[in-house]
C-alpha cells in the first residue's frame, strides 16, 4: 500500500473551516431547538453540508482523490448554498415558497445527473478540490446562481425594512464573499478557496449569532 501525500497548507485551512462549520452547526441547531423554525432547520442542514464538505477537504489534503469523495463534494458544495437559500426563503409567501421548493427539487436532480454523467472523476490536485469536470459546475450553477441571488435579495429587503442591520449586512457580505470566491475557484484561482470559505462563513456566523 502506497503512502498518501500530505499537503500541509490545504490541510491547515481545511481544519480551520471544519472548526467554523462546527460552530455554525451548534448555533443553527440551538436556535432551531429554541424556535422550531424551518429557517433554522434549513440553515442547520446547510451548515451540516458545509461540515461534511470540510471533512472531505481534509481527506483531499492528505492525498485522497477517490471518485466517490469527489462526487459527494461536488454535490454538497452546491446543496449547502441551496439549503441556506431555503432557510432565507421562509420569508416568502406560501405560494412562492412552494414554487421554490419545486425548483429546488428539479435543480438538484439536474445536478445529480450532471455528476452521474461525469463520473467517475477525481477533483483533487495537490490536495485542493479544483479539477471539476465541465458538466459539474455547469449543472451546479443551476442551483447556486439563483440560490445566491435569492439570499442576497431577501437579506437586502430585510436590511431596508427591519432587523439588526449590522448582522444582516454581515450575512450579505458573507454570501458575496462565498459566491465571488466560488466563481474565482471555478476560473482556476484555487488560492481563494479557503480564504473565501473562512471569511464568508465567519461573516455568516456573526450574522446569525
PDB file of N, CA, C and O in Angstrom, residues 17 19 25 37 41 85 100 106 125 130 133-134 137-138 144 162 185 199 202:
ATOM      1  N   UNK A  17     -11.645  25.601   8.509  1.00  0.00           N
ATOM      2  CA  UNK A  17     -13.034  25.643   8.022  1.00  0.00           C
ATOM      3  C   UNK A  17     -13.897  24.619   8.743  1.00  0.00           C
ATOM      4  O   UNK A  17     -15.087  24.843   8.964  1.00  0.00           O
ATOM      5  N   UNK A  19     -13.600  23.787  11.901  1.00  0.00           N
ATOM      6  CA  UNK A  19     -13.943  24.387  13.197  1.00  0.00           C
ATOM      7  C   UNK A  19     -15.092  25.392  13.040  1.00  0.00           C
ATOM      8  O   UNK A  19     -16.034  25.408  13.831  1.00  0.00           O
ATOM      9  N   UNK A  25     -22.945  24.877  12.977  1.00  0.00           N
ATOM     10  CA  UNK A  25     -23.901  23.808  13.276  1.00  0.00           C
ATOM     11  C   UNK A  25     -24.465  23.979  14.678  1.00  0.00           C
ATOM     12  O   UNK A  25     -25.680  23.846  14.901  1.00  0.00           O
ATOM     13  N   UNK A  37     -38.231  26.681  14.114  1.00  0.00           N
ATOM     14  CA  UNK A  37     -38.486  27.430  12.895  1.00  0.00           C
ATOM     15  C   UNK A  37     -37.796  26.731  11.732  1.00  0.00           C
ATOM     16  O   UNK A  37     -36.626  26.357  11.819  1.00  0.00           O
ATOM     17  N   UNK A  41     -33.835  25.156  10.615  1.00  0.00           N
ATOM     18  CA  UNK A  41     -33.636  23.766  10.208  1.00  0.00           C
ATOM     19  C   UNK A  41     -32.875  23.708   8.894  1.00  0.00           C
ATOM     20  O   UNK A  41     -31.919  22.925   8.749  1.00  0.00           O
ATOM     21  N   UNK A  85     -30.359  29.040   1.077  1.00  0.00           N
ATOM     22  CA  UNK A  85     -31.384  29.829   0.392  1.00  0.00           C
ATOM     23  C   UNK A  85     -32.784  29.402   0.824  1.00  0.00           C
ATOM     24  O   UNK A  85     -33.693  30.226   0.940  1.00  0.00           O
ATOM     25  N   UNK A 100     -40.542  27.607  -5.096  1.00  0.00           N
ATOM     26  CA  UNK A 100     -39.102  27.476  -4.892  1.00  0.00           C
ATOM     27  C   UNK A 100     -38.737  26.066  -4.440  1.00  0.00           C
ATOM     28  O   UNK A 100     -37.675  25.551  -4.805  1.00  0.00           O
ATOM     29  N   UNK A 106     -36.043  20.118  -8.766  1.00  0.00           N
ATOM     30  CA  UNK A 106     -35.653  19.968 -10.173  1.00  0.00           C
ATOM     31  C   UNK A 106     -34.175  20.269 -10.355  1.00  0.00           C
ATOM     32  O   UNK A 106     -33.441  19.531 -11.034  1.00  0.00           O
ATOM     33  N   UNK A 125      -6.281  18.196  -6.708  1.00  0.00           N
ATOM     34  CA  UNK A 125      -4.979  18.432  -7.312  1.00  0.00           C
ATOM     35  C   UNK A 125      -4.105  19.115  -6.267  1.00  0.00           C
ATOM     36  O   UNK A 125      -4.454  20.189  -5.773  1.00  0.00           O
ATOM     37  N   UNK A 130     -10.254  21.185  -7.065  1.00  0.00           N
ATOM     38  CA  UNK A 130     -10.292  22.252  -8.065  1.00  0.00           C
ATOM     39  C   UNK A 130     -10.531  21.757  -9.493  1.00  0.00           C
ATOM     40  O   UNK A 130     -10.936  22.524 -10.358  1.00  0.00           O
ATOM     41  N   UNK A 133     -15.042  18.378 -13.594  1.00  0.00           N
ATOM     42  CA  UNK A 133     -15.441  18.191 -14.997  1.00  0.00           C
ATOM     43  C   UNK A 133     -16.381  19.315 -15.425  1.00  0.00           C
ATOM     44  O   UNK A 133     -17.179  19.795 -14.607  1.00  0.00           O
ATOM     45  N   UNK A 134     -16.331  19.767 -16.665  1.00  0.00           N
ATOM     46  CA  UNK A 134     -17.128  20.930 -17.097  1.00  0.00           C
ATOM     47  C   UNK A 134     -18.620  20.822 -16.794  1.00  0.00           C
ATOM     48  O   UNK A 134     -19.266  21.821 -16.458  1.00  0.00           O
ATOM     49  N   UNK A 137     -19.726  21.970 -12.747  1.00  0.00           N
ATOM     50  CA  UNK A 137     -20.016  23.374 -12.430  1.00  0.00           C
ATOM     51  C   UNK A 137     -21.166  23.949 -13.245  1.00  0.00           C
ATOM     52  O   UNK A 137     -21.893  24.823 -12.768  1.00  0.00           O
ATOM     53  N   UNK A 138     -21.352  23.437 -14.462  1.00  0.00           N
ATOM     54  CA  UNK A 138     -22.461  23.926 -15.292  1.00  0.00           C
ATOM     55  C   UNK A 138     -23.805  23.586 -14.660  1.00  0.00           C
ATOM     56  O   UNK A 138     -24.706  24.427 -14.587  1.00  0.00           O
ATOM     57  N   UNK A 144     -26.708  27.182  -7.638  1.00  0.00           N
ATOM     58  CA  UNK A 144     -26.007  28.203  -6.852  1.00  0.00           C
ATOM     59  C   UNK A 144     -26.316  29.635  -7.269  1.00  0.00           C
ATOM     60  O   UNK A 144     -26.428  30.517  -6.413  1.00  0.00           O
ATOM     61  N   UNK A 162     -36.252  46.037   8.268  1.00  0.00           N
ATOM     62  CA  UNK A 162     -36.310  45.554   9.647  1.00  0.00           C
ATOM     63  C   UNK A 162     -34.985  44.939  10.054  1.00  0.00           C
ATOM     64  O   UNK A 162     -34.067  44.804   9.258  1.00  0.00           O
ATOM     65  N   UNK A 185     -12.582  30.286  -7.980  1.00  0.00           N
ATOM     66  CA  UNK A 185     -12.067  28.920  -7.936  1.00  0.00           C
ATOM     67  C   UNK A 185     -12.424  28.180  -9.227  1.00  0.00           C
ATOM     68  O   UNK A 185     -11.605  27.477  -9.812  1.00  0.00           O
ATOM     69  N   UNK A 199     -13.587  33.614   5.441  1.00  0.00           N
ATOM     70  CA  UNK A 199     -14.177  34.949   5.615  1.00  0.00           C
ATOM     71  C   UNK A 199     -15.690  34.891   5.451  1.00  0.00           C
ATOM     72  O   UNK A 199     -16.437  35.449   6.265  1.00  0.00           O
ATOM     73  N   UNK A 202     -17.373  33.014   8.355  1.00  0.00           N
ATOM     74  CA  UNK A 202     -17.208  33.791   9.593  1.00  0.00           C
ATOM     75  C   UNK A 202     -18.200  34.950   9.624  1.00  0.00           C
ATOM     76  O   UNK A 202     -18.806  35.234  10.665  1.00  0.00           O
TER      77      UNK A 202
END
